[in-house]
PDB file of C-alpha atoms in Angstrom:
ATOM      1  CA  UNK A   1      14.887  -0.479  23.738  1.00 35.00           C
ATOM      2  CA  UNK A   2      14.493  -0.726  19.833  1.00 46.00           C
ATOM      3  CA  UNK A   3      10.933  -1.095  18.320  1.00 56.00           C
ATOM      4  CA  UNK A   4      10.658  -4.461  16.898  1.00 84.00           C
ATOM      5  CA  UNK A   5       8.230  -4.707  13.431  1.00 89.00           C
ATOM      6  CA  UNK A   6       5.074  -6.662  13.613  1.00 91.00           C
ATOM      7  CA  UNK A   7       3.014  -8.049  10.764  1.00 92.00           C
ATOM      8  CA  UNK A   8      -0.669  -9.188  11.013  1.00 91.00           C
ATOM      9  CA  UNK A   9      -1.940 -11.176   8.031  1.00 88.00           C
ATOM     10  CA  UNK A  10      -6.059 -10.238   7.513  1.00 83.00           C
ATOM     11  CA  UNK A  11      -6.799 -12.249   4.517  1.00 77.00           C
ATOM     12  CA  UNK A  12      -5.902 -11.388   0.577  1.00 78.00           C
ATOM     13  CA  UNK A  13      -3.571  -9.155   0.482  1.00 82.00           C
ATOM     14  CA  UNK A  14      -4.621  -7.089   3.487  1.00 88.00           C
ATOM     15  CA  UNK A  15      -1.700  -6.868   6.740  1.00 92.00           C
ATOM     16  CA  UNK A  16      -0.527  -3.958   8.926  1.00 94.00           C
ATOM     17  CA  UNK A  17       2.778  -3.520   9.881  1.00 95.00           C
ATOM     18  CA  UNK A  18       3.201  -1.868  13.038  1.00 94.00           C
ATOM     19  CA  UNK A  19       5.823  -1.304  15.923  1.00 92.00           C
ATOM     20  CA  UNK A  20       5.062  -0.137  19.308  1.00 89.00           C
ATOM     21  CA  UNK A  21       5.084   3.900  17.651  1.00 92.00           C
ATOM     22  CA  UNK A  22       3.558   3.773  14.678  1.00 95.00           C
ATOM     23  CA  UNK A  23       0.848   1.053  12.476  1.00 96.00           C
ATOM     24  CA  UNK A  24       0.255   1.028   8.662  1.00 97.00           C
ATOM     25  CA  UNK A  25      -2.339  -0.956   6.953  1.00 96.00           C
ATOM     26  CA  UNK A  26      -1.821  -2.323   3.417  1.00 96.00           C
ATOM     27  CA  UNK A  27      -4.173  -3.060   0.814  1.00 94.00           C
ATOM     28  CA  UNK A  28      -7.687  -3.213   2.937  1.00 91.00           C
ATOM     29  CA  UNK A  29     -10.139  -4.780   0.803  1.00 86.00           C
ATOM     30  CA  UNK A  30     -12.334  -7.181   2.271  1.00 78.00           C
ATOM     31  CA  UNK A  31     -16.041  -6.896   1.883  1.00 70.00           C
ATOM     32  CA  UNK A  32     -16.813  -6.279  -1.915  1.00 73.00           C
ATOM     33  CA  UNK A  33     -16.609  -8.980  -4.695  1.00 77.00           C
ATOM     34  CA  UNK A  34     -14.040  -7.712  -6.702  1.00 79.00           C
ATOM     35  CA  UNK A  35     -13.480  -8.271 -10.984  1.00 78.00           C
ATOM     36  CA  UNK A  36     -17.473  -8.179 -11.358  1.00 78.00           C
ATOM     37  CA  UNK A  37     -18.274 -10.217  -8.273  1.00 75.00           C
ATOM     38  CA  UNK A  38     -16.107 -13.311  -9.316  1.00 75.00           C
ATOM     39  CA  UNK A  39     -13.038 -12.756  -7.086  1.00 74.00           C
ATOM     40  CA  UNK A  40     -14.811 -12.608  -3.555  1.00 72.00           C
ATOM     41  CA  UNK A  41     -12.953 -13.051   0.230  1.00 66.00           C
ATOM     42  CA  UNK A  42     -12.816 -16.253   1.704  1.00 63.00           C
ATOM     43  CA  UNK A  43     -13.319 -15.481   5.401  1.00 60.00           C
ATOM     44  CA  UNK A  44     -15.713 -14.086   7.869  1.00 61.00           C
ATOM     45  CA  UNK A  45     -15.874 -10.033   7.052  1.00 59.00           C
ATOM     46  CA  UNK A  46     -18.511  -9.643   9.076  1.00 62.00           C
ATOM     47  CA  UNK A  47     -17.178  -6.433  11.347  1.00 75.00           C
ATOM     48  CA  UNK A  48     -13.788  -6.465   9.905  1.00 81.00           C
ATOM     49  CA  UNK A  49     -13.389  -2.985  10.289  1.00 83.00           C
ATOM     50  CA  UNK A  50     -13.148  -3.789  14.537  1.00 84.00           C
ATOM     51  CA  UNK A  51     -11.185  -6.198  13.930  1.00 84.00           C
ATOM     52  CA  UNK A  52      -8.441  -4.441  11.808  1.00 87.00           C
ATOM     53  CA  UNK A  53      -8.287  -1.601  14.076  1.00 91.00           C
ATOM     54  CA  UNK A  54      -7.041   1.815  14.296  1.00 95.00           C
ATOM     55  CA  UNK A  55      -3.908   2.615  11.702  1.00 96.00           C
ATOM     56  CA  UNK A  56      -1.298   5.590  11.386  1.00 97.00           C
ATOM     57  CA  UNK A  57      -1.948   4.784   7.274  1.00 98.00           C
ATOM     58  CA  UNK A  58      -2.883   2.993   4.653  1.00 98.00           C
ATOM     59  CA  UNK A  59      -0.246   1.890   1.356  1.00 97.00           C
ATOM     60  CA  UNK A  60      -2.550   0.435  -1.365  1.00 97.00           C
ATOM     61  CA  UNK A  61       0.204  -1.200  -3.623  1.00 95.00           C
ATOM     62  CA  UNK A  62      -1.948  -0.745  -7.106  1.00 94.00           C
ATOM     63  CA  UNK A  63      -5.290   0.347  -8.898  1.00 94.00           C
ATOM     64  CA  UNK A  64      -6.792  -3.996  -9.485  1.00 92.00           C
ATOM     65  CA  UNK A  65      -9.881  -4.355  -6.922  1.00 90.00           C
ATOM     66  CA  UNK A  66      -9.170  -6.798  -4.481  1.00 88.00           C
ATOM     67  CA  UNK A  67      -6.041  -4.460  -3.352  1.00 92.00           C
ATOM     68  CA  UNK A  68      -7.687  -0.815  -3.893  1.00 94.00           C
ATOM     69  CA  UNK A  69     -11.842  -0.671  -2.721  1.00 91.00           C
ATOM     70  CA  UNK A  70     -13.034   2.496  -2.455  1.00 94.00           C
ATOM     71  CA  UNK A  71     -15.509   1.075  -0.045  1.00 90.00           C
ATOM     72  CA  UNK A  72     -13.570  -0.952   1.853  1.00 90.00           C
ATOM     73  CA  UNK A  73     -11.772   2.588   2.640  1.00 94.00           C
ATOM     74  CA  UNK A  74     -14.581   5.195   3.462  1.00 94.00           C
ATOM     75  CA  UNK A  75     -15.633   1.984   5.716  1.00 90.00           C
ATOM     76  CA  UNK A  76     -12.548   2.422   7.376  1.00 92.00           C
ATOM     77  CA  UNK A  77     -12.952   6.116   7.423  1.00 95.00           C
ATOM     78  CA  UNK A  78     -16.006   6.207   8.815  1.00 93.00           C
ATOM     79  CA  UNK A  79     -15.015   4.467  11.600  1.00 93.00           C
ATOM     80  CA  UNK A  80     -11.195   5.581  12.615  1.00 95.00           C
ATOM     81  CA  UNK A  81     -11.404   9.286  10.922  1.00 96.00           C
ATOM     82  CA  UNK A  82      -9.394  10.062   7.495  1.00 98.00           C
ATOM     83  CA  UNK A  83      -6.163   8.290   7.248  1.00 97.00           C
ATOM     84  CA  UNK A  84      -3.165   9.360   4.944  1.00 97.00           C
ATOM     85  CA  UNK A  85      -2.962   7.275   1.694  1.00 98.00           C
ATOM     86  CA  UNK A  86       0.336   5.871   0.505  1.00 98.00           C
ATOM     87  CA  UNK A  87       0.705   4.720  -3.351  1.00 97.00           C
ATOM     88  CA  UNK A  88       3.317   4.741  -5.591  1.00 96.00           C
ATOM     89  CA  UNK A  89       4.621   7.588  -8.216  1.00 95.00           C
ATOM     90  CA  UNK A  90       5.692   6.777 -11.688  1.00 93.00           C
ATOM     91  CA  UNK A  91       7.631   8.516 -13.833  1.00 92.00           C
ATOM     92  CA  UNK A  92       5.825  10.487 -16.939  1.00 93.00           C
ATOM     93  CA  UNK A  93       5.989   9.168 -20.424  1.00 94.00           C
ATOM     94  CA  UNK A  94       5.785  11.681 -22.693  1.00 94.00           C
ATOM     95  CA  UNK A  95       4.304  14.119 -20.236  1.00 95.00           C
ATOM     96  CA  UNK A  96       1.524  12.175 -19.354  1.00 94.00           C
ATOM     97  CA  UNK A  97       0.727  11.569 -15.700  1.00 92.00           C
ATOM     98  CA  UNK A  98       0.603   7.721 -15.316  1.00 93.00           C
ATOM     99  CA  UNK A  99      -0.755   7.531 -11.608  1.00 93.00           C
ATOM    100  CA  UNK A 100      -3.827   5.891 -12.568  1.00 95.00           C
ATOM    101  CA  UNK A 101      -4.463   4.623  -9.054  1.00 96.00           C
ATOM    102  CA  UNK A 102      -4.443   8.178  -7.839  1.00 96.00           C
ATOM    103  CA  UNK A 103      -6.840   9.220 -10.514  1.00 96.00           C
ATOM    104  CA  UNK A 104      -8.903   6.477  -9.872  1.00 97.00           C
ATOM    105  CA  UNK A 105      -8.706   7.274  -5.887  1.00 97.00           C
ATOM    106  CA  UNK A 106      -9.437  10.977  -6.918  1.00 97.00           C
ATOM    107  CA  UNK A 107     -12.815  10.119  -8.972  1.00 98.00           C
ATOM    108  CA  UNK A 108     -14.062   7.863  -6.071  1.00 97.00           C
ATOM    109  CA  UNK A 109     -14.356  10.762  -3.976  1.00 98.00           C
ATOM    110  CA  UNK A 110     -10.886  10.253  -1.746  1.00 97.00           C
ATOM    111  CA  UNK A 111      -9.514  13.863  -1.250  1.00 97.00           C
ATOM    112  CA  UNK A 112      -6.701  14.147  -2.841  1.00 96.00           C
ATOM    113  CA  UNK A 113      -4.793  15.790  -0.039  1.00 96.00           C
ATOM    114  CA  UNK A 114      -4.810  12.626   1.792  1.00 96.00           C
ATOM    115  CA  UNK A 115      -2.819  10.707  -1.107  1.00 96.00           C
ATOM    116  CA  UNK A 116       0.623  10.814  -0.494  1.00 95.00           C
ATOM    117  CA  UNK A 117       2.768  10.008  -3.247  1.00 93.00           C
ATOM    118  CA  UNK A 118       6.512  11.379  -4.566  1.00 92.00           C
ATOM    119  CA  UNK A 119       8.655  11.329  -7.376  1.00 91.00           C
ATOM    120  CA  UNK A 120      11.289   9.624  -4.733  1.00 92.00           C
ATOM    121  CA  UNK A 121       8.783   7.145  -3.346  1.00 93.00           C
ATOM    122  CA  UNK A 122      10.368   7.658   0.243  1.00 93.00           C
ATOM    123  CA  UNK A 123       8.196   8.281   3.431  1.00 96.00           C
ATOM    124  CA  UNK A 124       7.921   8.642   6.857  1.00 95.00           C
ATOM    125  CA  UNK A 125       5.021   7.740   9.000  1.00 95.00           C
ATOM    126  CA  UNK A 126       6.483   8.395  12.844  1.00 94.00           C
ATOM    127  CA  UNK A 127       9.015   5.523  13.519  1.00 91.00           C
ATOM    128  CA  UNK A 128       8.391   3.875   9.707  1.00 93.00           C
ATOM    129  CA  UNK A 129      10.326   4.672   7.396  1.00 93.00           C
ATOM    130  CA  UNK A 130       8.222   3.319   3.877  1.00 96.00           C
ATOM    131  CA  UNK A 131      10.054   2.806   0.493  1.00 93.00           C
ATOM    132  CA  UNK A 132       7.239   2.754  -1.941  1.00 94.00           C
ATOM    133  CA  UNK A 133       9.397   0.668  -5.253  1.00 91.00           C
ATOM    134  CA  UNK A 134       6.756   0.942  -8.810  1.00 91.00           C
ATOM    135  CA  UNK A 135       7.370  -1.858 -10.977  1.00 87.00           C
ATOM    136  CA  UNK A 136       8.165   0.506 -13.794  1.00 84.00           C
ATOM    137  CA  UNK A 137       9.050  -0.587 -16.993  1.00 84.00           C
ATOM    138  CA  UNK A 138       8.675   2.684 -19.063  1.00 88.00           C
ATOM    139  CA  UNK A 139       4.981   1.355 -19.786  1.00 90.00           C
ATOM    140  CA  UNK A 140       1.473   2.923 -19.733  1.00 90.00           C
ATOM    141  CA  UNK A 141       0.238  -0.130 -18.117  1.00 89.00           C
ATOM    142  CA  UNK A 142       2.507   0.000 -15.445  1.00 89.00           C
ATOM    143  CA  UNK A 143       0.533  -0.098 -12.249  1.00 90.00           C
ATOM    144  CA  UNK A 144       1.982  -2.695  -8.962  1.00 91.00           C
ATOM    145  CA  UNK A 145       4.395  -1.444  -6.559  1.00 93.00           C
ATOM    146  CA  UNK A 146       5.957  -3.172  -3.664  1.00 91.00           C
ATOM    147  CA  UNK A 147       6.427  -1.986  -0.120  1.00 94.00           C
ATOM    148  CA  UNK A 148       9.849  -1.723   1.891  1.00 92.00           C
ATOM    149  CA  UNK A 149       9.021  -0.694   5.779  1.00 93.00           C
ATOM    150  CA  UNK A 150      12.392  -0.376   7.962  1.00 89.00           C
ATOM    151  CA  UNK A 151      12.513   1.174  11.515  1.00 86.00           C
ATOM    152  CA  UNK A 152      15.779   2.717  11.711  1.00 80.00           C
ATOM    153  CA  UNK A 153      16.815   2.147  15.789  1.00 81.00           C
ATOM    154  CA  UNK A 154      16.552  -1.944  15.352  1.00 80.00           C
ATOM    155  CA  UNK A 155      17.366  -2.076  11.767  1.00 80.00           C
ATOM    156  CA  UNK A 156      14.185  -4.809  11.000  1.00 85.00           C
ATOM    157  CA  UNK A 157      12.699  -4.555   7.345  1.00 86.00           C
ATOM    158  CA  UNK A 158       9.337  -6.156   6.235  1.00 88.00           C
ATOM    159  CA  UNK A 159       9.072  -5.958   2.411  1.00 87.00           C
ATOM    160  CA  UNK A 160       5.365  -6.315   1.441  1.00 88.00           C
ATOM    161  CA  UNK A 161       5.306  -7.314  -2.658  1.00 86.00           C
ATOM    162  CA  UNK A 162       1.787  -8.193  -3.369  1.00 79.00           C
ATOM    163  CA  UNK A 163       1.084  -9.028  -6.845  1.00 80.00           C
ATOM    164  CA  UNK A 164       4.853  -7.980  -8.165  1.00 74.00           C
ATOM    165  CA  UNK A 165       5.548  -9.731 -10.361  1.00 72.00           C
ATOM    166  CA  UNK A 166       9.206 -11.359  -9.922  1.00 66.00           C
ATOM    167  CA  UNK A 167      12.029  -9.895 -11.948  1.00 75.00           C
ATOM    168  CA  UNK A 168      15.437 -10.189 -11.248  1.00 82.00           C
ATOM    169  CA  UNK A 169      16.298  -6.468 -12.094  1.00 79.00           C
ATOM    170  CA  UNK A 170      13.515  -5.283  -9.593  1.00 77.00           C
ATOM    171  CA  UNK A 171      13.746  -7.963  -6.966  1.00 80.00           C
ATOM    172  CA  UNK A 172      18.046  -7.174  -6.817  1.00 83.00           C
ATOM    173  CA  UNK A 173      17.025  -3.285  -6.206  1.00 79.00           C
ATOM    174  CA  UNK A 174      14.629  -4.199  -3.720  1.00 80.00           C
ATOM    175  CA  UNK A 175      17.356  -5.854  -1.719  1.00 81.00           C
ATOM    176  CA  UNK A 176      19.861  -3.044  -2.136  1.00 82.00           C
ATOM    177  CA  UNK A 177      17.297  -0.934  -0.813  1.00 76.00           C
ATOM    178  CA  UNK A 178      17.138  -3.226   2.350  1.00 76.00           C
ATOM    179  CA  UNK A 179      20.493  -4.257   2.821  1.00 76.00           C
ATOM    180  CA  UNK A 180      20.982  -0.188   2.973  1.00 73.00           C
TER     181      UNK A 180
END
């Protein structure tokens, strides 16, 4: 029998998306006032961390606070063990590395061999396939991404876009990329 795809909704911008194999949560932040402590979450957070439970890995979709918290993540470390951490890759300009999120992740103290990112932004975590899609507009302040999971044996999709930012050119790709 085919895996069917489940989404929980935890508050923000914080779900998992799971089948009966595999579970990956996206964007854990709950805890820590975000943009200098005037962007806070509006539900109980008390023991969140239970609540969420154990994951296969985390996709934070970009570097703004209330979707990457360092905290937030070595909470969730401490409790379930290291987890593999899935962000986008964009494309150099002019050889400079724009992954700020990865930097960012790096100078928190996240080891760096637990961020996975790739130049074709394609993944596999057990029976989840993730598309990783960078809103990339050949800009150094390109930073959001949005999030295609497919599992391959039922042919469901769950497309997780965060703060994307509509745009016809990106939002058509995105649905090539599910229709395939």
């Amino acid at each position: 029998m085919p895996n069917n795809l489940y989404l929980s909704f935890y508050g923000c911008s914080s779900v998992s998306i799971q089948t009966d194999r595999a579970r990956i949560i996206c964007d854990p932040w709950f805890d820590t006032p975000a943009y200098e402590g005037t962007w806070v979450p509006k539900m109980n957070v008390s023991n969140w961390v239970n609540k969420i439970g154990d994951c296969d890995g985390i996709y934070v979709s970009h570097i703004h606070p209330d979707h990457y918290d360092s905290k937030s993540i070595f909470k969730y470390f401490k409790k379930y063990g290291l987890k593999k951490i899935f962000i986008p890759q964009f494309k150099d300009i002019n050889n400079i590395d724009r992954n700020w999120l990865k930097k960012k992740m790096i100078s928190d103290g996240i080891d760096p061999k637990l961020i996975i990112s790739n130049k074709k932004n394609t993944h596999k975590l057990k029976d989840l396939n993730l598309i990783i899609i960078p809103r990339d507009f050949n800009s150094f302040s390109d930073i959001d991404s949005a999030l295609v999971v497919y599992e391959k044996n039922s042919k469901n999709s769950v497309t997780n876009l965060n703060d994307f930012g509509f745009n016809e050119i990106q939002m058509k790709k995105i649905q090539n990329l599910i229709v395939k």
